[in-house]
Amino acid sequence: MNAKSGAQPPAVSVIMPVLNEERHLREAVHAILRQEYAGAMEVVLALGPSADRTDEIAAELVRADPRVHTVPNPTGRTPAALNAAIKASRHPIVVRVDGHAALSPGYITTAVRLLEETGAMNVGGIMHAEGQNDWERAVAAAMTSKIGVGNAAFHTGGEPQRAETVYLGVFRREALEQQGGYNEEFIRAQDWELNFRIREAGGLIWFSPDLLVSYRPRPSVKALAKQYKDYGRWRHVVARYHEGSINLRYLAPPTALCAIAAGLVVGAALTPWGLVIPGGYLAAIVAGSVPAGKGLPLKARLQIPVALATMHMSWGWGFLTSPRSLARKVIASRRPAVLGETQEA
């Protein structure tokens, strides 16, 4: 790869897993096609069995621009879609984008430059949540606040630095091919698992706040709850898969859920003092909503505590109920990191 001044930038393949994305797919693809990137580019959409107009919109996008093509993903699972798109693509740089995300202007150019400057195998940046109605704005505020997600750099920002994992990612194809792509047993957290193998093989994962991706939050409380329950469920799988990967940020939601449940039981059965715990949690998320909602409409600000509680409690419930059998299945599929020619154990 050579992106130095005066040289032709490397060609890029943008891969996108797509399932039930009629609301955002056109916007996501157009944000890719509008990138002012000097090198060649292709966009590969891996289409799952959608129940809406996603396939029809994808066909329109293919007809409108020869750089866009599709590949089937019968399982509908994200890691299988990513592997199918990687296999169908052909360029040395692979850019992962989701069907409800939009790349910021200059994203690909900046990412390719960072790959060259840092020597990283994968670079990524900030998951910039943006809502289109009051509920989504409330969720976006919760997802970009420390009271909502802790100190995760790809949510809240930070200095350019070495990272364990990044949001989405822009990869050197050689890293993906060396590691055999994504582990398809990881229905969620597949990015973390792949980046773990890349790091284990000696590769660098790099975070930069200069890389910004607009993300569209889930449109309802039910959808947000399912999303965060799945996050918690799979984070516990990761903790069992890789000892030492857990930290206080990940333990906070299940701890809070247990404490609130215990407080409600004690408060109802023994003494009103037990209600101090759930009352304290409620007061904390209401107080934390004030700075998080700065500049938003009143209706959106009033929904931030609901979004925060949904995220925390659902994540905690998913973590606590994650079955050991799922972790055993995933651990059995463990792929050892594969060393490249220039990498050493």
CSV table of C-alpha atoms in Angstrom, one decimal:
chain,number,residue,atom,x,y,z
A,1,MET,CA,0.0,0.0,0.0
A,2,ASN,CA,1.3,3.5,-0.9
A,3,ALA,CA,-0.8,6.6,-0.2
A,4,LYS,CA,2.2,9.0,-0.3
A,5,SER,CA,1.9,12.4,-2.0
A,6,GLY,CA,2.0,12.0,-5.8
A,7,ALA,CA,1.2,8.3,-5.8
A,8,GLN,CA,-2.2,6.8,-6.8
A,9,PRO,CA,-4.1,5.9,-3.6
A,10,PRO,CA,-4.9,2.3,-3.1
A,11,ALA,CA,-8.3,1.0,-4.3
A,12,VAL,CA,-10.8,0.4,-1.6
A,13,SER,CA,-13.7,-2.0,-1.1
A,14,VAL,CA,-16.5,-0.9,1.1
A,15,ILE,CA,-18.5,-3.8,2.6
A,16,MET,CA,-21.9,-3.5,4.2
A,17,PRO,CA,-24.0,-6.1,6.0
A,18,VAL,CA,-27.7,-5.2,5.2
A,19,LEU,CA,-30.9,-6.5,6.8
A,20,ASN,CA,-34.2,-4.6,7.1
A,21,GLU,CA,-32.5,-1.2,6.3
A,22,GLU,CA,-35.1,0.4,4.0
A,23,ARG,CA,-35.1,3.5,6.2
A,24,HIS,CA,-31.4,4.2,6.1
A,25,LEU,CA,-29.8,2.2,3.3
A,26,ARG,CA,-30.0,4.8,0.5
A,27,GLU,CA,-28.5,7.5,2.8
A,28,ALA,CA,-25.7,5.1,3.9
A,29,VAL,CA,-24.7,4.2,0.3
A,30,HIS,CA,-24.9,7.8,-0.9
A,31,ALA,CA,-22.6,8.9,1.9
A,32,ILE,CA,-20.0,6.4,0.6
A,33,LEU,CA,-20.4,7.3,-3.1
A,34,ARG,CA,-20.0,11.0,-2.2
A,35,GLN,CA,-16.6,10.4,-0.7
A,36,GLU,CA,-14.0,12.5,-2.5
A,37,TYR,CA,-11.5,9.7,-2.7
A,38,ALA,CA,-8.9,9.8,-5.5
A,39,GLY,CA,-8.5,6.0,-5.7
A,40,ALA,CA,-10.8,3.4,-7.2
A,41,MET,CA,-13.8,2.2,-5.1
A,42,GLU,CA,-16.4,-0.5,-5.0
A,43,VAL,CA,-19.3,-1.0,-2.7
A,44,VAL,CA,-20.5,-4.6,-1.8
A,45,LEU,CA,-23.9,-5.0,-0.1
A,46,ALA,CA,-24.4,-8.4,1.6
A,47,LEU,CA,-28.2,-8.8,1.6
A,48,GLY,CA,-29.9,-10.8,4.3
A,49,PRO,CA,-33.5,-12.0,4.1
A,50,SER,CA,-35.1,-8.6,4.7
A,51,ALA,CA,-38.9,-8.2,5.4
A,52,ASP,CA,-39.1,-4.7,4.1
A,53,ARG,CA,-38.1,-2.8,0.9
A,54,THR,CA,-34.4,-3.2,1.4
A,55,ASP,CA,-33.8,-5.5,-1.6
A,56,GLU,CA,-35.7,-3.2,-3.9
A,57,ILE,CA,-33.7,-0.2,-2.7
A,58,ALA,CA,-30.5,-2.1,-3.1
A,59,ALA,CA,-31.4,-3.0,-6.7
A,60,GLU,CA,-32.1,0.7,-7.4
A,61,LEU,CA,-28.6,1.6,-6.1
A,62,VAL,CA,-27.0,-1.1,-8.2
A,63,ARG,CA,-28.7,0.2,-11.4
A,64,ALA,CA,-27.8,3.8,-10.5
A,65,ASP,CA,-24.0,3.3,-10.0
A,66,PRO,CA,-21.7,0.6,-11.5
A,67,ARG,CA,-19.5,0.7,-8.4
A,68,VAL,CA,-22.3,-0.9,-6.3
A,69,HIS,CA,-23.0,-4.6,-6.4
A,70,THR,CA,-24.6,-7.2,-4.1
A,71,VAL,CA,-24.0,-10.6,-2.7
A,72,PRO,CA,-26.5,-12.8,-0.9
A,73,ASN,CA,-26.3,-13.6,2.8
A,74,PRO,CA,-29.0,-16.2,3.4
A,75,THR,CA,-28.4,-16.5,7.2
A,76,GLY,CA,-29.0,-12.8,7.8
A,77,ARG,CA,-26.2,-12.9,10.4
A,78,THR,CA,-23.8,-10.0,10.4
A,79,PRO,CA,-20.4,-11.9,10.5
A,80,ALA,CA,-21.6,-14.1,7.7
A,81,ALA,CA,-22.6,-11.0,5.7
A,82,LEU,CA,-19.2,-9.5,6.3
A,83,ASN,CA,-17.3,-12.6,5.2
A,84,ALA,CA,-19.4,-12.9,2.1
A,85,ALA,CA,-18.8,-9.3,1.2
A,86,ILE,CA,-15.0,-9.6,1.8
A,87,LYS,CA,-14.9,-12.7,-0.5
A,88,ALA,CA,-16.8,-10.9,-3.2
A,89,SER,CA,-14.6,-7.8,-3.0
A,90,ARG,CA,-11.2,-7.3,-4.6
A,91,HIS,CA,-9.3,-4.2,-3.4
A,92,PRO,CA,-6.4,-4.0,-0.9
A,93,ILE,CA,-8.2,-1.7,1.6
A,94,VAL,CA,-11.5,-2.9,3.1
A,95,VAL,CA,-13.9,-0.4,4.7
A,96,ARG,CA,-16.6,-1.7,6.9
A,97,VAL,CA,-19.9,0.3,7.0
A,98,ASP,CA,-23.3,-0.6,8.5
A,99,GLY,CA,-26.6,-0.1,6.7
A,100,HIS,CA,-27.7,2.5,9.3
A,101,ALA,CA,-24.5,4.5,9.4
A,102,ALA,CA,-23.2,7.3,7.2
A,103,LEU,CA,-19.5,8.1,6.6
A,104,SER,CA,-18.4,11.7,7.2
A,105,PRO,CA,-16.8,13.6,4.3
A,106,GLY,CA,-13.2,12.6,3.9
A,107,TYR,CA,-13.5,9.5,6.0
A,108,ILE,CA,-11.9,7.1,3.5
A,109,THR,CA,-9.1,9.4,2.6
A,110,THR,CA,-8.3,10.0,6.2
A,111,ALA,CA,-8.4,6.3,7.1
A,112,VAL,CA,-6.1,5.3,4.3
A,113,ARG,CA,-3.7,8.1,5.3
A,114,LEU,CA,-3.7,6.8,8.9
A,115,LEU,CA,-3.1,3.2,7.8
A,116,GLU,CA,0.0,4.5,6.0
A,117,GLU,CA,1.2,6.7,8.8
A,118,THR,CA,0.7,4.4,11.7
A,119,GLY,CA,1.4,1.0,10.1
A,120,ALA,CA,-1.9,-0.2,11.6
A,121,MET,CA,-3.8,-3.2,10.4
A,122,ASN,CA,-7.2,-1.6,11.2
A,123,VAL,CA,-8.2,2.0,12.0
A,124,GLY,CA,-11.5,3.4,13.3
A,125,GLY,CA,-13.0,6.3,15.0
A,126,ILE,CA,-16.1,7.7,16.6
A,127,MET,CA,-19.6,6.2,16.5
A,128,HIS,CA,-21.5,9.6,16.3
A,129,ALA,CA,-25.1,8.9,17.2
A,130,GLU,CA,-27.6,11.3,15.6
A,131,GLY,CA,-31.3,11.1,15.9
A,132,GLN,CA,-34.0,12.1,13.4
A,133,ASN,CA,-36.9,12.5,16.0
A,134,ASP,CA,-37.1,13.3,19.7
A,135,TRP,CA,-36.8,9.7,20.9
A,136,GLU,CA,-33.7,9.0,18.7
A,137,ARG,CA,-32.2,12.3,19.8
A,138,ALA,CA,-32.6,11.2,23.4
A,139,VAL,CA,-31.0,7.9,22.6
A,140,ALA,CA,-28.1,9.6,20.8
A,141,ALA,CA,-27.5,11.9,23.8
A,142,ALA,CA,-27.5,8.9,26.1
A,143,MET,CA,-25.1,6.9,23.8
A,144,THR,CA,-22.6,9.8,23.6
A,145,SER,CA,-22.6,10.6,27.4
A,146,LYS,CA,-20.3,9.1,30.0
A,147,ILE,CA,-23.2,8.3,32.2
A,148,GLY,CA,-24.6,6.2,29.4
A,149,VAL,CA,-21.6,4.4,28.1
A,150,GLY,CA,-18.7,5.1,30.4
A,151,ASN,CA,-15.4,6.2,28.9
A,152,ALA,CA,-15.5,4.3,25.7
A,153,ALA,CA,-13.5,6.4,23.3
A,154,PHE,CA,-15.4,5.4,20.2
A,155,HIS,CA,-18.6,6.8,21.8
A,156,THR,CA,-17.3,9.8,23.6
A,157,GLY,CA,-14.0,10.7,21.8
A,158,GLY,CA,-10.5,11.0,22.9
A,159,GLU,CA,-6.9,11.3,21.8
A,160,PRO,CA,-5.5,9.2,18.8
A,161,GLN,CA,-4.2,6.0,20.4
A,162,ARG,CA,-3.6,2.3,20.2
A,163,ALA,CA,-6.9,0.5,20.9
A,164,GLU,CA,-8.3,-3.0,21.7
A,165,THR,CA,-11.1,-2.5,19.1
A,166,VAL,CA,-12.7,0.2,17.1
A,167,TYR,CA,-16.1,1.0,15.6
A,168,LEU,CA,-16.5,-0.6,12.2
A,169,GLY,CA,-13.0,-0.3,10.9
A,170,VAL,CA,-10.8,0.2,7.8
A,171,PHE,CA,-8.6,-2.8,7.3
A,172,ARG,CA,-5.7,-3.9,5.2
A,173,ARG,CA,-7.0,-6.9,3.3
A,174,GLU,CA,-3.9,-8.9,4.2
A,175,ALA,CA,-5.0,-8.7,7.9
A,176,LEU,CA,-8.5,-10.1,7.1
A,177,GLU,CA,-7.1,-12.8,4.9
A,178,GLN,CA,-4.4,-13.9,7.4
A,179,GLN,CA,-7.0,-14.2,10.1
A,180,GLY,CA,-9.6,-15.9,7.9
A,181,GLY,CA,-12.2,-13.1,8.3
A,182,TYR,CA,-14.8,-12.9,11.0
A,183,ASN,CA,-15.7,-15.7,13.4
A,184,GLU,CA,-19.3,-16.4,12.4
A,185,GLU,CA,-20.2,-17.8,15.8
A,186,PHE,CA,-20.0,-14.3,17.2
A,187,ILE,CA,-23.4,-13.0,16.3
A,188,ARG,CA,-22.4,-9.8,18.2
A,189,ALA,CA,-19.0,-8.6,19.3
A,190,GLN,CA,-17.5,-10.0,16.1
A,191,ASP,CA,-15.4,-6.8,15.7
A,192,TRP,CA,-13.8,-7.3,19.1
A,193,GLU,CA,-13.0,-10.9,18.4
A,194,LEU,CA,-11.4,-10.2,15.1
A,195,ASN,CA,-9.4,-7.3,16.4
A,196,PHE,CA,-8.3,-9.5,19.3
A,197,ARG,CA,-6.8,-12.0,16.8
A,198,ILE,CA,-5.2,-9.2,14.8
A,199,ARG,CA,-3.6,-7.8,18.0
A,200,GLU,CA,-2.6,-11.3,19.1
A,201,ALA,CA,-0.7,-11.7,15.8
A,202,GLY,CA,1.2,-8.5,16.4
A,203,GLY,CA,-1.0,-6.1,14.4
A,204,LEU,CA,-1.8,-2.6,15.5
A,205,ILE,CA,-5.4,-1.4,16.0
A,206,TRP,CA,-5.6,2.4,15.9
A,207,PHE,CA,-8.3,4.8,17.1
A,208,SER,CA,-8.6,8.3,15.7
A,209,PRO,CA,-11.2,11.0,16.5
A,210,ASP,CA,-10.7,12.3,13.0
A,211,LEU,CA,-12.8,9.3,11.7
A,212,LEU,CA,-16.5,10.1,12.3
A,213,VAL,CA,-19.4,7.8,11.4
A,214,SER,CA,-23.0,9.0,11.9
A,215,TYR,CA,-25.1,6.3,13.5
A,216,ARG,CA,-28.9,6.2,13.6
A,217,PRO,CA,-30.2,4.9,17.0
A,218,ARG,CA,-32.9,2.3,17.3
A,219,PRO,CA,-36.4,3.8,16.8
A,220,SER,CA,-38.2,2.5,19.9
A,221,VAL,CA,-37.7,1.5,23.5
A,222,LYS,CA,-38.3,-2.1,22.6
A,223,ALA,CA,-35.7,-2.1,19.8
A,224,LEU,CA,-33.2,-0.3,22.0
A,225,ALA,CA,-33.8,-2.8,24.8
A,226,LYS,CA,-33.1,-5.7,22.5
A,227,GLN,CA,-30.0,-4.1,21.2
A,228,TYR,CA,-28.5,-3.6,24.6
A,229,LYS,CA,-29.6,-6.9,25.9
A,230,ASP,CA,-27.7,-8.5,23.0
A,231,TYR,CA,-24.7,-6.3,23.8
A,232,GLY,CA,-24.7,-7.5,27.4
A,233,ARG,CA,-25.2,-11.1,26.5
A,234,TRP,CA,-22.3,-11.1,24.1
A,235,ARG,CA,-20.0,-9.0,26.3
A,236,HIS,CA,-20.3,-11.9,28.9
A,237,VAL,CA,-19.4,-14.3,26.1
A,238,VAL,CA,-16.3,-12.2,25.4
A,239,ALA,CA,-15.4,-12.2,29.1
A,240,ARG,CA,-15.6,-16.0,29.2
A,241,TYR,CA,-13.8,-16.3,25.9
A,242,HIS,CA,-10.9,-14.0,26.9
A,243,GLU,CA,-10.1,-13.8,30.6
A,244,GLY,CA,-8.9,-10.4,31.7
A,245,SER,CA,-11.0,-8.5,29.1
A,246,ILE,CA,-13.6,-7.4,31.7
A,247,ASN,CA,-13.4,-4.1,33.6
A,248,LEU,CA,-15.5,-2.0,35.9
A,249,ARG,CA,-17.4,-0.3,33.0
A,250,TYR,CA,-18.8,-3.6,31.9
A,251,LEU,CA,-19.7,-4.7,35.4
A,252,ALA,CA,-21.6,-1.5,36.3
A,253,PRO,CA,-24.9,-2.3,34.5
A,254,PRO,CA,-25.3,-5.8,36.0
A,255,THR,CA,-24.3,-4.6,39.4
A,256,ALA,CA,-26.8,-1.7,39.2
A,257,LEU,CA,-29.6,-4.0,38.1
A,258,CYS,CA,-29.0,-6.4,41.0
A,259,ALA,CA,-28.8,-3.6,43.5
A,260,ILE,CA,-32.0,-2.0,42.2
A,261,ALA,CA,-33.8,-5.3,42.3
A,262,ALA,CA,-32.6,-6.0,45.8
A,263,GLY,CA,-33.6,-2.5,46.9
A,264,LEU,CA,-37.1,-2.9,45.6
A,265,VAL,CA,-37.6,-6.2,47.3
A,266,VAL,CA,-36.2,-5.0,50.6
A,267,GLY,CA,-38.2,-1.8,50.3
A,268,ALA,CA,-41.5,-3.7,49.6
A,269,ALA,CA,-40.9,-6.5,52.2
A,270,LEU,CA,-38.8,-5.1,55.0
A,271,THR,CA,-38.1,-1.4,55.2
A,272,PRO,CA,-38.6,1.7,53.0
A,273,TRP,CA,-34.9,2.3,53.4
A,274,GLY,CA,-34.4,-0.3,50.7
A,275,LEU,CA,-35.9,2.2,48.2
A,276,VAL,CA,-32.8,4.4,48.6
A,277,ILE,CA,-30.9,2.4,46.0
A,278,PRO,CA,-33.4,2.6,43.2
A,279,GLY,CA,-34.2,6.2,44.2
A,280,GLY,CA,-30.6,7.1,44.1
A,281,TYR,CA,-30.2,5.5,40.6
A,282,LEU,CA,-33.2,7.4,39.3
A,283,ALA,CA,-31.8,10.7,40.7
A,284,ALA,CA,-28.4,9.9,39.1
A,285,ILE,CA,-29.8,9.4,35.6
A,286,VAL,CA,-32.1,12.4,35.8
A,287,ALA,CA,-29.1,14.6,36.9
A,288,GLY,CA,-26.9,13.1,34.2
A,289,SER,CA,-29.5,13.8,31.6
A,290,VAL,CA,-29.2,17.5,32.2
A,291,PRO,CA,-25.8,18.0,30.6
A,292,ALA,CA,-26.4,15.2,28.1
A,293,GLY,CA,-29.5,16.9,26.8
A,294,LYS,CA,-28.0,20.4,26.4
A,295,GLY,CA,-29.4,22.1,23.3
A,296,LEU,CA,-32.1,19.5,22.6
A,297,PRO,CA,-35.8,20.1,22.5
A,298,LEU,CA,-37.7,19.6,25.8
A,299,LYS,CA,-39.4,16.5,24.6
A,300,ALA,CA,-36.1,14.9,23.7
A,301,ARG,CA,-34.5,15.9,27.0
A,302,LEU,CA,-37.4,14.4,29.0
A,303,GLN,CA,-36.8,11.0,27.3
A,304,ILE,CA,-33.1,10.8,28.1
A,305,PRO,CA,-33.6,9.1,31.5
A,306,VAL,CA,-35.8,6.5,29.8
A,307,ALA,CA,-33.1,5.8,27.2
A,308,LEU,CA,-30.4,5.6,29.9
A,309,ALA,CA,-32.4,3.2,32.1
A,310,THR,CA,-33.3,1.1,29.1
A,311,MET,CA,-29.6,0.8,28.0
A,312,HIS,CA,-28.3,0.1,31.6
A,313,MET,CA,-31.0,-2.4,32.6
A,314,SER,CA,-31.1,-4.3,29.3
A,315,TRP,CA,-27.3,-4.5,29.1
A,316,GLY,CA,-27.2,-5.8,32.7
A,317,TRP,CA,-30.0,-8.3,32.1
A,318,GLY,CA,-28.3,-9.6,29.0
A,319,PHE,CA,-25.0,-9.9,30.8
A,320,LEU,CA,-26.5,-11.8,33.8
A,321,THR,CA,-28.6,-14.2,31.7
A,322,SER,CA,-25.9,-15.0,29.1
A,323,PRO,CA,-25.8,-18.8,29.0
A,324,ARG,CA,-22.5,-20.6,29.6
A,325,SER,CA,-23.5,-23.0,26.8
A,326,LEU,CA,-23.2,-20.1,24.3
A,327,ALA,CA,-19.8,-19.2,25.6
A,328,ARG,CA,-18.7,-22.9,25.4
A,329,LYS,CA,-19.9,-23.0,21.7
A,330,VAL,CA,-18.0,-19.9,20.9
A,331,ILE,CA,-14.9,-21.0,22.7
A,332,ALA,CA,-15.0,-24.3,20.8
A,333,SER,CA,-14.9,-22.3,17.6
A,334,ARG,CA,-11.8,-20.3,18.7
A,335,ARG,CA,-9.4,-19.5,15.9
A,336,PRO,CA,-5.8,-19.1,16.8
A,337,ALA,CA,-4.2,-15.8,15.5
A,338,VAL,CA,-2.3,-16.4,12.3
A,339,LEU,CA,1.1,-14.6,12.0
A,340,GLY,CA,1.9,-12.7,8.9
A,341,GLU,CA,5.3,-12.8,7.2
A,342,THR,CA,6.4,-9.7,8.9
A,343,GLN,CA,4.8,-10.4,12.3
A,344,GLU,CA,6.4,-12.2,15.2
A,345,ALA,CA,4.7,-14.0,18.1
